[in-house]
mmCIF file with all atom_site columns, C-alpha atoms in Angstrom:
data_model
loop_
_atom_site.group_PDB
_atom_site.id
_atom_site.type_symbol
_atom_site.label_atom_id
_atom_site.label_alt_id
_atom_site.label_comp_id
_atom_site.label_asym_id
_atom_site.label_entity_id
_atom_site.label_seq_id
_atom_site.pdbx_PDB_ins_code
_atom_site.Cartn_x
_atom_site.Cartn_y
_atom_site.Cartn_z
_atom_site.occupancy
_atom_site.B_iso_or_equiv
_atom_site.pdbx_formal_charge
_atom_site.auth_seq_id
_atom_site.auth_comp_id
_atom_site.auth_asym_id
_atom_site.auth_atom_id
_atom_site.pdbx_PDB_model_num
ATOM 1   C CA . MET M 1 1   ? -16.050 -2.870  -18.082 1.00 63.00 ? 629 MET M CA 1
ATOM 2   C CA . GLU M 1 2   ? -13.944 -0.711  -15.782 1.00 70.00 ? 630 GLU M CA 1
ATOM 3   C CA . ASN M 1 3   ? -16.881 1.566   -14.994 1.00 92.00 ? 631 ASN M CA 1
ATOM 4   C CA . GLU M 1 4   ? -19.015 -1.471  -14.175 1.00 95.00 ? 632 GLU M CA 1
ATOM 5   C CA . ARG M 1 5   ? -16.306 -2.787  -11.875 1.00 95.00 ? 633 ARG M CA 1
ATOM 6   C CA . ASP M 1 6   ? -16.056 0.572   -10.100 1.00 96.00 ? 634 ASP M CA 1
ATOM 7   C CA . ARG M 1 7   ? -19.811 0.691   -9.562  1.00 96.00 ? 635 ARG M CA 1
ATOM 8   C CA . LEU M 1 8   ? -19.786 -2.866  -8.263  1.00 97.00 ? 636 LEU M CA 1
ATOM 9   C CA . LEU M 1 9   ? -16.907 -2.055  -5.921  1.00 97.00 ? 637 LEU M CA 1
ATOM 10  C CA . ASP M 1 10  ? -18.626 0.988   -4.425  1.00 97.00 ? 638 ASP M CA 1
ATOM 11  C CA . ALA M 1 11  ? -21.904 -0.874  -3.997  1.00 97.00 ? 639 ALA M CA 1
ATOM 12  C CA . ALA M 1 12  ? -20.200 -3.899  -2.417  1.00 98.00 ? 640 ALA M CA 1
ATOM 13  C CA . LEU M 1 13  ? -18.320 -1.741  0.084   1.00 97.00 ? 641 LEU M CA 1
ATOM 14  C CA . ALA M 1 14  ? -21.655 -0.453  1.368   1.00 97.00 ? 642 ALA M CA 1
ATOM 15  C CA . HIS M 1 15  ? -22.560 -4.051  2.260   1.00 97.00 ? 643 HIS M CA 1
ATOM 16  C CA . VAL M 1 16  ? -19.273 -4.932  3.967   1.00 97.00 ? 644 VAL M CA 1
ATOM 17  C CA . PRO M 1 17  ? -20.308 -3.601  7.426   1.00 95.00 ? 645 PRO M CA 1
ATOM 18  C CA . PHE M 1 18  ? -23.296 -5.969  7.350   1.00 94.00 ? 646 PHE M CA 1
ATOM 19  C CA . ASP M 1 19  ? -22.130 -8.953  5.277   1.00 94.00 ? 647 ASP M CA 1
ATOM 20  C CA . GLY M 1 20  ? -18.353 -8.818  5.673   1.00 94.00 ? 648 GLY M CA 1
ATOM 21  C CA . MET M 1 21  ? -15.602 -8.601  3.053   1.00 96.00 ? 649 MET M CA 1
ATOM 22  C CA . ASN M 1 22  ? -16.841 -11.615 1.095   1.00 96.00 ? 650 ASN M CA 1
ATOM 23  C CA . ASP M 1 23  ? -18.941 -12.988 -1.754  1.00 96.00 ? 651 ASP M CA 1
ATOM 24  C CA . ALA M 1 24  ? -22.155 -12.068 0.044   1.00 97.00 ? 652 ALA M CA 1
ATOM 25  C CA . ALA M 1 25  ? -21.313 -8.359  -0.191  1.00 97.00 ? 653 ALA M CA 1
ATOM 26  C CA . LEU M 1 26  ? -20.404 -8.696  -3.866  1.00 98.00 ? 654 LEU M CA 1
ATOM 27  C CA . ASN M 1 27  ? -23.522 -10.669 -4.741  1.00 97.00 ? 655 ASN M CA 1
ATOM 28  C CA . ALA M 1 28  ? -25.795 -8.255  -2.882  1.00 97.00 ? 656 ALA M CA 1
ATOM 29  C CA . ALA M 1 29  ? -24.226 -5.363  -4.781  1.00 97.00 ? 657 ALA M CA 1
ATOM 30  C CA . ALA M 1 30  ? -24.589 -7.208  -8.088  1.00 97.00 ? 658 ALA M CA 1
ATOM 31  C CA . ASP M 1 31  ? -28.281 -7.834  -7.434  1.00 97.00 ? 659 ASP M CA 1
ATOM 32  C CA . GLU M 1 32  ? -28.817 -4.150  -6.699  1.00 96.00 ? 660 GLU M CA 1
ATOM 33  C CA . LEU M 1 33  ? -27.081 -3.089  -9.908  1.00 96.00 ? 661 LEU M CA 1
ATOM 34  C CA . GLY M 1 34  ? -28.522 -5.816  -12.110 1.00 96.00 ? 662 GLY M CA 1
ATOM 35  C CA . ILE M 1 35  ? -25.099 -7.349  -12.772 1.00 96.00 ? 663 ILE M CA 1
ATOM 36  C CA . SER M 1 36  ? -24.864 -11.095 -13.282 1.00 96.00 ? 664 SER M CA 1
ATOM 37  C CA . ARG M 1 37  ? -23.009 -13.313 -10.814 1.00 95.00 ? 665 ARG M CA 1
ATOM 38  C CA . ALA M 1 38  ? -20.788 -14.416 -13.703 1.00 96.00 ? 666 ALA M CA 1
ATOM 39  C CA . MET M 1 39  ? -19.593 -10.839 -14.175 1.00 96.00 ? 667 MET M CA 1
ATOM 40  C CA . VAL M 1 40  ? -18.909 -10.600 -10.454 1.00 97.00 ? 668 VAL M CA 1
ATOM 41  C CA . ARG M 1 41  ? -16.358 -13.389 -10.903 1.00 96.00 ? 669 ARG M CA 1
ATOM 42  C CA . VAL M 1 42  ? -14.868 -11.627 -13.909 1.00 95.00 ? 670 VAL M CA 1
ATOM 43  C CA . HIS M 1 43  ? -14.315 -8.424  -11.953 1.00 96.00 ? 671 HIS M CA 1
ATOM 44  C CA . PHE M 1 44  ? -13.449 -10.057 -8.614  1.00 97.00 ? 672 PHE M CA 1
ATOM 45  C CA . PRO M 1 45  ? -12.088 -13.536 -9.390  1.00 97.00 ? 673 PRO M CA 1
ATOM 46  C CA . GLN M 1 46  ? -10.973 -14.208 -5.811  1.00 96.00 ? 674 GLN M CA 1
ATOM 47  C CA . GLY M 1 47  ? -14.214 -13.044 -4.269  1.00 97.00 ? 675 GLY M CA 1
ATOM 48  C CA . GLY M 1 48  ? -13.707 -11.290 -0.954  1.00 97.00 ? 676 GLY M CA 1
ATOM 49  C CA . ALA M 1 49  ? -9.923  -11.224 -1.354  1.00 98.00 ? 677 ALA M CA 1
ATOM 50  C CA . SER M 1 50  ? -10.282 -9.377  -4.659  1.00 98.00 ? 678 SER M CA 1
ATOM 51  C CA . LEU M 1 51  ? -12.723 -6.983  -2.998  1.00 98.00 ? 679 LEU M CA 1
ATOM 52  C CA . ALA M 1 52  ? -10.229 -6.299  -0.199  1.00 98.00 ? 680 ALA M CA 1
ATOM 53  C CA . ALA M 1 53  ? -7.472  -5.765  -2.768  1.00 98.00 ? 681 ALA M CA 1
ATOM 54  C CA . ALA M 1 54  ? -9.641  -3.379  -4.783  1.00 98.00 ? 682 ALA M CA 1
ATOM 55  C CA . TYR M 1 55  ? -10.407 -1.311  -1.684  1.00 98.00 ? 683 TYR M CA 1
ATOM 56  C CA . HIS M 1 56  ? -6.719  -1.195  -0.777  1.00 98.00 ? 684 HIS M CA 1
ATOM 57  C CA . ARG M 1 57  ? -5.712  -0.110  -4.280  1.00 98.00 ? 685 ARG M CA 1
ATOM 58  C CA . LYS M 1 58  ? -8.421  2.528   -4.242  1.00 97.00 ? 686 LYS M CA 1
ATOM 59  C CA . GLY M 1 59  ? -6.616  4.016   -1.249  1.00 98.00 ? 687 GLY M CA 1
ATOM 60  C CA . ASP M 1 60  ? -3.305  3.958   -3.130  1.00 98.00 ? 688 ASP M CA 1
ATOM 61  C CA . ALA M 1 61  ? -4.941  5.735   -6.076  1.00 98.00 ? 689 ALA M CA 1
ATOM 62  C CA . ALA M 1 62  ? -6.275  8.413   -3.722  1.00 98.00 ? 690 ALA M CA 1
ATOM 63  C CA . LEU M 1 63  ? -2.786  8.807   -2.253  1.00 98.00 ? 691 LEU M CA 1
ATOM 64  C CA . ARG M 1 64  ? -1.326  9.397   -5.718  1.00 98.00 ? 692 ARG M CA 1
ATOM 65  C CA . GLU M 1 65  ? -3.866  12.176  -6.228  1.00 98.00 ? 693 GLU M CA 1
ATOM 66  C CA . TRP M 1 66  ? -2.898  13.646  -2.848  1.00 97.00 ? 694 TRP M CA 1
ATOM 67  C CA . PHE M 1 67  ? 0.767   13.716  -3.863  1.00 97.00 ? 695 PHE M CA 1
ATOM 68  C CA . GLU M 1 68  ? -0.145  15.621  -7.029  1.00 96.00 ? 696 GLU M CA 1
ATOM 69  C CA . LYS M 1 69  ? -2.333  18.172  -5.245  1.00 96.00 ? 697 LYS M CA 1
ATOM 70  C CA . THR M 1 70  ? -0.612  18.487  -1.855  1.00 93.00 ? 698 THR M CA 1
ATOM 71  C CA . PRO M 1 71  ? 3.053   17.450  -1.940  1.00 91.00 ? 699 PRO M CA 1
ATOM 72  C CA . PRO M 1 72  ? 4.369   16.878  1.613   1.00 93.00 ? 700 PRO M CA 1
ATOM 73  C CA . GLU M 1 73  ? 6.861   19.379  2.988   1.00 92.00 ? 701 GLU M CA 1
ATOM 74  C CA . GLY M 1 74  ? 9.731   19.322  5.452   1.00 94.00 ? 702 GLY M CA 1
ATOM 75  C CA . ARG M 1 75  ? 12.719  17.067  5.874   1.00 93.00 ? 703 ARG M CA 1
ATOM 76  C CA . TYR M 1 76  ? 12.740  13.788  3.992   1.00 91.00 ? 704 TYR M CA 1
ATOM 77  C CA . GLY M 1 77  ? 11.787  11.724  7.016   1.00 93.00 ? 705 GLY M CA 1
ATOM 78  C CA . GLU M 1 78  ? 8.922   14.108  7.755   1.00 95.00 ? 706 GLU M CA 1
ATOM 79  C CA . LYS M 1 79  ? 7.657   13.734  4.193   1.00 96.00 ? 707 LYS M CA 1
ATOM 80  C CA . VAL M 1 80  ? 7.611   9.955   4.499   1.00 96.00 ? 708 VAL M CA 1
ATOM 81  C CA . ALA M 1 81  ? 5.768   10.165  7.825   1.00 96.00 ? 709 ALA M CA 1
ATOM 82  C CA . GLN M 1 82  ? 3.212   12.567  6.333   1.00 97.00 ? 710 GLN M CA 1
ATOM 83  C CA . ALA M 1 83  ? 2.606   10.198  3.436   1.00 97.00 ? 711 ALA M CA 1
ATOM 84  C CA . VAL M 1 84  ? 2.118   7.174   5.702   1.00 98.00 ? 712 VAL M CA 1
ATOM 85  C CA . TRP M 1 85  ? -0.309  9.107   7.885   1.00 97.00 ? 713 TRP M CA 1
ATOM 86  C CA . GLN M 1 86  ? -2.208  10.428  4.871   1.00 98.00 ? 714 GLN M CA 1
ATOM 87  C CA . ARG M 1 87  ? -2.564  6.896   3.487   1.00 98.00 ? 715 ARG M CA 1
ATOM 88  C CA . LEU M 1 88  ? -4.244  5.841   6.734   1.00 98.00 ? 716 LEU M CA 1
ATOM 89  C CA . ALA M 1 89  ? -6.456  8.926   6.728   1.00 97.00 ? 717 ALA M CA 1
ATOM 90  C CA . LEU M 1 90  ? -7.832  7.964   3.315   1.00 97.00 ? 718 LEU M CA 1
ATOM 91  C CA . VAL M 1 91  ? -9.463  4.731   4.496   1.00 98.00 ? 719 VAL M CA 1
ATOM 92  C CA . GLN M 1 92  ? -11.990 3.559   7.072   1.00 97.00 ? 720 GLN M CA 1
ATOM 93  C CA . PRO M 1 93  ? -10.754 1.446   10.015  1.00 96.00 ? 721 PRO M CA 1
ATOM 94  C CA . ASP M 1 94  ? -13.676 -0.990  9.800   1.00 96.00 ? 722 ASP M CA 1
ATOM 95  C CA . MET M 1 95  ? -13.026 -1.613  6.106   1.00 97.00 ? 723 MET M CA 1
ATOM 96  C CA . VAL M 1 96  ? -9.311  -2.073  6.674   1.00 97.00 ? 724 VAL M CA 1
ATOM 97  C CA . ARG M 1 97  ? -9.958  -4.417  9.593   1.00 97.00 ? 725 ARG M CA 1
ATOM 98  C CA . ALA M 1 98  ? -12.303 -6.548  7.483   1.00 97.00 ? 726 ALA M CA 1
ATOM 99  C CA . GLY M 1 99  ? -9.799  -6.689  4.638   1.00 97.00 ? 727 GLY M CA 1
ATOM 100 C CA . ALA M 1 100 ? -6.826  -7.386  6.907   1.00 96.00 ? 728 ALA M CA 1
ATOM 101 C CA . THR M 1 101 ? -8.671  -10.239 8.599   1.00 95.00 ? 729 THR M CA 1
ATOM 102 C CA . LEU M 1 102 ? -9.275  -11.886 5.241   1.00 96.00 ? 730 LEU M CA 1
ATOM 103 C CA . LEU M 1 103 ? -5.834  -11.207 3.769   1.00 96.00 ? 731 LEU M CA 1
ATOM 104 C CA . SER M 1 104 ? -4.113  -12.611 6.858   1.00 95.00 ? 732 SER M CA 1
ATOM 105 C CA . LEU M 1 105 ? -5.373  -16.091 5.975   1.00 96.00 ? 733 LEU M CA 1
ATOM 106 C CA . PRO M 1 106 ? -2.615  -18.365 4.598   1.00 96.00 ? 734 PRO M CA 1
ATOM 107 C CA . GLN M 1 107 ? -4.175  -18.625 1.138   1.00 96.00 ? 735 GLN M CA 1
ATOM 108 C CA . HIS M 1 108 ? -4.208  -14.833 0.779   1.00 97.00 ? 736 HIS M CA 1
ATOM 109 C CA . ALA M 1 109 ? -0.977  -13.949 2.596   1.00 95.00 ? 737 ALA M CA 1
ATOM 110 C CA . GLY M 1 110 ? 0.914   -13.441 -0.664  1.00 96.00 ? 738 GLY M CA 1
ATOM 111 C CA . LEU M 1 111 ? -1.677  -10.981 -1.930  1.00 97.00 ? 739 LEU M CA 1
ATOM 112 C CA . GLY M 1 112 ? -1.635  -9.124  1.384   1.00 97.00 ? 740 GLY M CA 1
ATOM 113 C CA . ALA M 1 113 ? 2.145   -8.741  1.265   1.00 97.00 ? 741 ALA M CA 1
ATOM 114 C CA . ARG M 1 114 ? 1.971   -7.551  -2.334  1.00 97.00 ? 742 ARG M CA 1
ATOM 115 C CA . LEU M 1 115 ? -0.597  -4.878  -1.458  1.00 98.00 ? 743 LEU M CA 1
ATOM 116 C CA . ILE M 1 116 ? 1.561   -3.486  1.340   1.00 98.00 ? 744 ILE M CA 1
ATOM 117 C CA . TRP M 1 117 ? 4.532   -3.431  -1.042  1.00 97.00 ? 745 TRP M CA 1
ATOM 118 C CA . GLU M 1 118 ? 2.416   -1.544  -3.595  1.00 98.00 ? 746 GLU M CA 1
ATOM 119 C CA . THR M 1 119 ? 1.585   1.085   -0.985  1.00 98.00 ? 747 THR M CA 1
ATOM 120 C CA . ALA M 1 120 ? 5.263   1.504   -0.120  1.00 97.00 ? 748 ALA M CA 1
ATOM 121 C CA . ASP M 1 121 ? 6.021   1.814   -3.832  1.00 97.00 ? 749 ASP M CA 1
ATOM 122 C CA . THR M 1 122 ? 3.292   4.445   -4.211  1.00 97.00 ? 750 THR M CA 1
ATOM 123 C CA . ILE M 1 123 ? 4.789   6.485   -1.376  1.00 97.00 ? 751 ILE M CA 1
ATOM 124 C CA . TRP M 1 124 ? 8.354   6.339   -2.671  1.00 96.00 ? 752 TRP M CA 1
ATOM 125 C CA . ASN M 1 125 ? 7.258   7.170   -6.215  1.00 96.00 ? 753 ASN M CA 1
ATOM 126 C CA . GLY M 1 126 ? 5.204   10.073  -4.891  1.00 97.00 ? 754 GLY M CA 1
ATOM 127 C CA . LEU M 1 127 ? 8.270   11.380  -3.078  1.00 96.00 ? 755 LEU M CA 1
ATOM 128 C CA . GLY M 1 128 ? 10.261  11.273  -6.308  1.00 95.00 ? 756 GLY M CA 1
ATOM 129 C CA . ASP M 1 129 ? 12.488  8.298   -5.514  1.00 92.00 ? 757 ASP M CA 1
ATOM 130 C CA . SER M 1 130 ? 14.835  7.778   -8.454  1.00 89.00 ? 758 SER M CA 1
ATOM 131 C CA . SER M 1 131 ? 16.792  4.748   -7.223  1.00 89.00 ? 759 SER M CA 1
ATOM 132 C CA . ARG M 1 132 ? 16.977  1.848   -9.669  1.00 86.00 ? 760 ARG M CA 1
ATOM 133 C CA . ASP M 1 133 ? 19.509  -0.386  -7.910  1.00 86.00 ? 761 ASP M CA 1
ATOM 134 C CA . VAL M 1 134 ? 19.297  -2.461  -4.725  1.00 87.00 ? 762 VAL M CA 1
ATOM 135 C CA . ASN M 1 135 ? 18.148  0.655   -2.862  1.00 86.00 ? 763 ASN M CA 1
ATOM 136 C CA . TRP M 1 136 ? 14.870  0.460   -4.793  1.00 91.00 ? 764 TRP M CA 1
ATOM 137 C CA . TYR M 1 137 ? 14.171  -2.840  -3.048  1.00 93.00 ? 765 TYR M CA 1
ATOM 138 C CA . SER M 1 138 ? 15.548  -1.952  0.386   1.00 91.00 ? 766 SER M CA 1
ATOM 139 C CA . LYS M 1 139 ? 13.541  1.280   0.584   1.00 92.00 ? 767 LYS M CA 1
ATOM 140 C CA . ARG M 1 140 ? 10.287  -0.468  -0.246  1.00 94.00 ? 768 ARG M CA 1
ATOM 141 C CA . ALA M 1 141 ? 10.971  -3.433  1.995   1.00 95.00 ? 769 ALA M CA 1
ATOM 142 C CA . THR M 1 142 ? 11.742  -1.169  4.945   1.00 94.00 ? 770 THR M CA 1
ATOM 143 C CA . LEU M 1 143 ? 8.728   1.068   4.371   1.00 95.00 ? 771 LEU M CA 1
ATOM 144 C CA . SER M 1 144 ? 6.488   -1.980  3.921   1.00 97.00 ? 772 SER M CA 1
ATOM 145 C CA . ALA M 1 145 ? 7.442   -3.088  7.423   1.00 96.00 ? 773 ALA M CA 1
ATOM 146 C CA . VAL M 1 146 ? 6.772   0.396   8.780   1.00 96.00 ? 774 VAL M CA 1
ATOM 147 C CA . TYR M 1 147 ? 3.422   0.707   7.045   1.00 97.00 ? 775 TYR M CA 1
ATOM 148 C CA . GLY M 1 148 ? 2.289   -2.772  8.052   1.00 97.00 ? 776 GLY M CA 1
ATOM 149 C CA . SER M 1 149 ? 3.066   -2.139  11.713  1.00 97.00 ? 777 SER M CA 1
ATOM 150 C CA . ALA M 1 150 ? 1.478   1.322   11.531  1.00 98.00 ? 778 ALA M CA 1
ATOM 151 C CA . VAL M 1 151 ? -1.778  -0.165  10.229  1.00 98.00 ? 779 VAL M CA 1
ATOM 152 C CA . LEU M 1 152 ? -1.942  -2.649  13.105  1.00 97.00 ? 780 LEU M CA 1
ATOM 153 C CA . TYR M 1 153 ? -1.189  0.089   15.645  1.00 98.00 ? 781 TYR M CA 1
ATOM 154 C CA . TRP M 1 154 ? -3.765  2.402   14.051  1.00 98.00 ? 782 TRP M CA 1
ATOM 155 C CA . LEU M 1 155 ? -6.498  -0.239  14.164  1.00 97.00 ? 783 LEU M CA 1
ATOM 156 C CA . GLY M 1 156 ? -6.053  -0.608  17.922  1.00 97.00 ? 784 GLY M CA 1
ATOM 157 C CA . ASP M 1 157 ? -5.504  3.073   18.687  1.00 97.00 ? 785 ASP M CA 1
ATOM 158 C CA . ASP M 1 158 ? -8.249  4.709   20.759  1.00 96.00 ? 786 ASP M CA 1
ATOM 159 C CA . SER M 1 159 ? -6.368  7.937   21.476  1.00 97.00 ? 787 SER M CA 1
ATOM 160 C CA . GLU M 1 160 ? -7.900  11.276  20.508  1.00 96.00 ? 788 GLU M CA 1
ATOM 161 C CA . ASP M 1 161 ? -7.484  11.969  16.779  1.00 94.00 ? 789 ASP M CA 1
ATOM 162 C CA . LYS M 1 162 ? -5.220  8.896   16.618  1.00 96.00 ? 790 LYS M CA 1
ATOM 163 C CA . ALA M 1 163 ? -2.417  10.981  18.135  1.00 97.00 ? 791 ALA M CA 1
ATOM 164 C CA . ALA M 1 164 ? -0.677  7.853   19.405  1.00 98.00 ? 792 ALA M CA 1
ATOM 165 C CA . THR M 1 165 ? -0.527  6.479   15.863  1.00 98.00 ? 793 THR M CA 1
ATOM 166 C CA . ARG M 1 166 ? 1.061   9.651   14.547  1.00 97.00 ? 794 ARG M CA 1
ATOM 167 C CA . ALA M 1 167 ? 3.698   9.470   17.276  1.00 97.00 ? 795 ALA M CA 1
ATOM 168 C CA . PHE M 1 168 ? 4.269   5.784   16.487  1.00 97.00 ? 796 PHE M CA 1
ATOM 169 C CA . ILE M 1 169 ? 4.795   6.560   12.791  1.00 97.00 ? 797 ILE M CA 1
ATOM 170 C CA . ASP M 1 170 ? 7.235   9.355   13.634  1.00 96.00 ? 798 ASP M CA 1
ATOM 171 C CA . ARG M 1 171 ? 9.272   7.000   15.837  1.00 96.00 ? 799 ARG M CA 1
ATOM 172 C CA . ARG M 1 172 ? 9.399   4.265   13.228  1.00 95.00 ? 800 ARG M CA 1
ATOM 173 C CA . ILE M 1 173 ? 10.418  6.654   10.449  1.00 94.00 ? 801 ILE M CA 1
ATOM 174 C CA . GLU M 1 174 ? 13.088  8.155   12.702  1.00 92.00 ? 802 GLU M CA 1
ATOM 175 C CA . ASP M 1 175 ? 14.477  4.650   13.265  1.00 87.00 ? 803 ASP M CA 1
ATOM 176 C CA . VAL M 1 176 ? 14.536  4.035   9.508   1.00 83.00 ? 804 VAL M CA 1
ATOM 177 C CA . MET M 1 177 ? 16.329  7.304   8.786   1.00 81.00 ? 805 MET M CA 1
ATOM 178 C CA . SER M 1 178 ? 18.903  6.498   11.483  1.00 80.00 ? 806 SER M CA 1
ATOM 179 C CA . PHE M 1 179 ? 19.509  3.134   9.824   1.00 64.00 ? 807 PHE M CA 1
ATOM 180 C CA . GLU M 1 180 ? 19.991  4.835   6.451   1.00 68.00 ? 808 GLU M CA 1
ATOM 181 C CA . LYS M 1 181 ? 22.616  7.111   8.010   1.00 72.00 ? 809 LYS M CA 1
ATOM 182 C CA . ILE M 1 182 ? 24.447  4.082   9.397   1.00 65.00 ? 810 ILE M CA 1
ATOM 183 C CA . LYS M 1 183 ? 24.389  2.476   5.944   1.00 65.00 ? 811 LYS M CA 1
ATOM 184 C CA . ALA M 1 184 ? 25.845  5.611   4.377   1.00 69.00 ? 812 ALA M CA 1
ATOM 185 C CA . GLN M 1 185 ? 28.602  5.776   6.996   1.00 74.00 ? 813 GLN M CA 1
ATOM 186 C CA . ALA M 1 186 ? 29.410  2.089   6.574   1.00 70.00 ? 814 ALA M CA 1
ATOM 187 C CA . ARG M 1 187 ? 29.984  2.551   2.843   1.00 68.00 ? 815 ARG M CA 1
ATOM 188 C CA . LYS M 1 188 ? 32.745  5.033   3.666   1.00 78.00 ? 816 LYS M CA 1
ATOM 189 C CA . VAL M 1 189 ? 34.782  2.271   5.304   1.00 78.00 ? 817 VAL M CA 1
ATOM 190 C CA . PRO M 1 190 ? 37.504  1.190   2.844   1.00 78.00 ? 818 PRO M CA 1
ATOM 191 C CA . GLY M 1 191 ? 36.417  -1.862  0.876   1.00 76.00 ? 819 GLY M CA 1
ATOM 192 C CA . VAL M 1 192 ? 32.818  -1.969  2.107   1.00 63.00 ? 820 VAL M CA 1
ATOM 193 C CA . ALA M 1 193 ? 31.306  -0.119  -0.855  1.00 68.00 ? 821 ALA M CA 1
ATOM 194 C CA . ALA M 1 194 ? 33.144  -2.371  -3.308  1.00 72.00 ? 822 ALA M CA 1
ATOM 195 C CA . MET M 1 195 ? 31.943  -5.514  -1.529  1.00 70.00 ? 823 MET M CA 1
ATOM 196 C CA . VAL M 1 196 ? 28.339  -4.302  -1.435  1.00 64.00 ? 824 VAL M CA 1
ATOM 197 C CA . ASP M 1 197 ? 28.423  -3.359  -5.113  1.00 72.00 ? 825 ASP M CA 1
ATOM 198 C CA . LEU M 1 198 ? 29.883  -6.743  -5.985  1.00 67.00 ? 826 LEU M CA 1
ATOM 199 C CA . ALA M 1 199 ? 27.126  -8.555  -4.100  1.00 69.00 ? 827 ALA M CA 1
ATOM 200 C CA . THR M 1 200 ? 24.181  -6.403  -5.186  1.00 70.00 ? 828 THR M CA 1
ATOM 201 C CA . GLY M 1 201 ? 25.355  -4.545  -8.278  1.00 66.00 ? 829 GLY M CA 1
ATOM 202 C CA . TRP M 1 202 ? 23.354  -6.832  -10.544 1.00 52.00 ? 830 TRP M CA 1
ATOM 203 C CA . MET M 1 203 ? 20.050  -5.898  -8.895  1.00 70.00 ? 831 MET M CA 1
ATOM 204 C CA . ARG M 1 204 ? 17.835  -3.493  -10.819 1.00 71.00 ? 832 ARG M CA 1
ATOM 205 C CA . ALA M 1 205 ? 14.325  -2.186  -10.266 1.00 78.00 ? 833 ALA M CA 1
ATOM 206 C CA . PRO M 1 206 ? 11.757  -3.981  -12.445 1.00 83.00 ? 834 PRO M CA 1
ATOM 207 C CA . GLU M 1 207 ? 10.624  -2.264  -15.606 1.00 78.00 ? 835 GLU M CA 1
ATOM 208 C CA . PRO M 1 208 ? 6.855   -1.838  -16.117 1.00 71.00 ? 836 PRO M CA 1
ATOM 209 C CA . ARG M 1 209 ? 5.465   -4.384  -18.560 1.00 64.00 ? 837 ARG M CA 1
ATOM 210 C CA . ASP M 1 210 ? 2.105   -4.306  -20.313 1.00 62.00 ? 838 ASP M CA 1
ATOM 211 C CA . LEU M 1 211 ? 1.591   -8.023  -20.828 1.00 52.00 ? 839 LEU M CA 1
ATOM 212 C CA . PRO M 1 212 ? -1.232  -9.658  -22.814 1.00 57.00 ? 840 PRO M CA 1
ATOM 213 C CA . GLY M 1 213 ? -4.104  -10.693 -20.577 1.00 53.00 ? 841 GLY M CA 1
ATOM 214 C CA . LYS M 1 214 ? -3.195  -8.205  -17.863 1.00 54.00 ? 842 LYS M CA 1
ATOM 215 C CA . THR M 1 215 ? -6.228  -7.068  -15.893 1.00 51.00 ? 843 THR M CA 1
ATOM 216 C CA . SER M 1 216 ? -6.947  -4.156  -13.602 1.00 48.00 ? 844 SER M CA 1
ATOM 217 C CA . GLU M 1 217 ? -6.231  -6.491  -10.667 1.00 52.00 ? 845 GLU M CA 1
ATOM 218 C CA . ASP M 1 218 ? -2.612  -6.703  -11.819 1.00 49.00 ? 846 ASP M CA 1
ATOM 219 C CA . LYS M 1 219 ? -2.031  -2.978  -12.139 1.00 44.00 ? 847 LYS M CA 1
#
C-alpha cells in the first residue's frame, strides 16, 4: 500500500506543472499506473490538498536524512538558519507555489498550519532539542513563523542563487535568538521565573501515540 502511494505521488507530481495540484494530476497519474480512482481516494482522501501535504512531508523526510548525513555546524542560530535554508533547497518553487496556493484556502488553512508546524518540529528535533515544557511549544511556534515568512520571501526572490532569501533567513533567526536572550534575562528578575512556572508549568510536549486507524497522512 505504501509503495503504491509513493509511486502515485511521484507520478502525480510530474503532472502538477500541467494540471495543477489537484484531482486531475492524481487521476492522470493513476491512469498511467493502472491504479483505480477508488484507490486514489484511499491514498489521497482530500485530493489536491492531500497531494500538497504529501509533497511537503516528503521534503521533511528528506530534511531528516540531511540531518543524519550532514549535521549543521556553527553557533546555534547558524545551525537553525542552515536547516531552514536546506529545507527550502530540497523542494521546487513551482511545486511549493502550487501547494501553498491550495493550502491557503480557508478549508485547508488548518492543514497548511499543521504542515508548517511539522517542519519546525523536524528542524528542532534534528538539532537535538530536548525541551519538554512550554519551551517545546514556543520554539516551534516561533520557528513556524520564521519558516512561513521565509517560504513567501523565497517564492518571490529573483536574486542570484536566492542570496536575498539567505540574508532574510539570517536576519529573522538573529531576531529570534535576540528574543530568546531577552527571555533568559527576564527570568533572572526576582519573582518572574516563579510566575512563569506557575502559569505554564503544567504544559508538556505531546507524547507520540500510535492510534488505531492512523494512516500515513497522520504521521
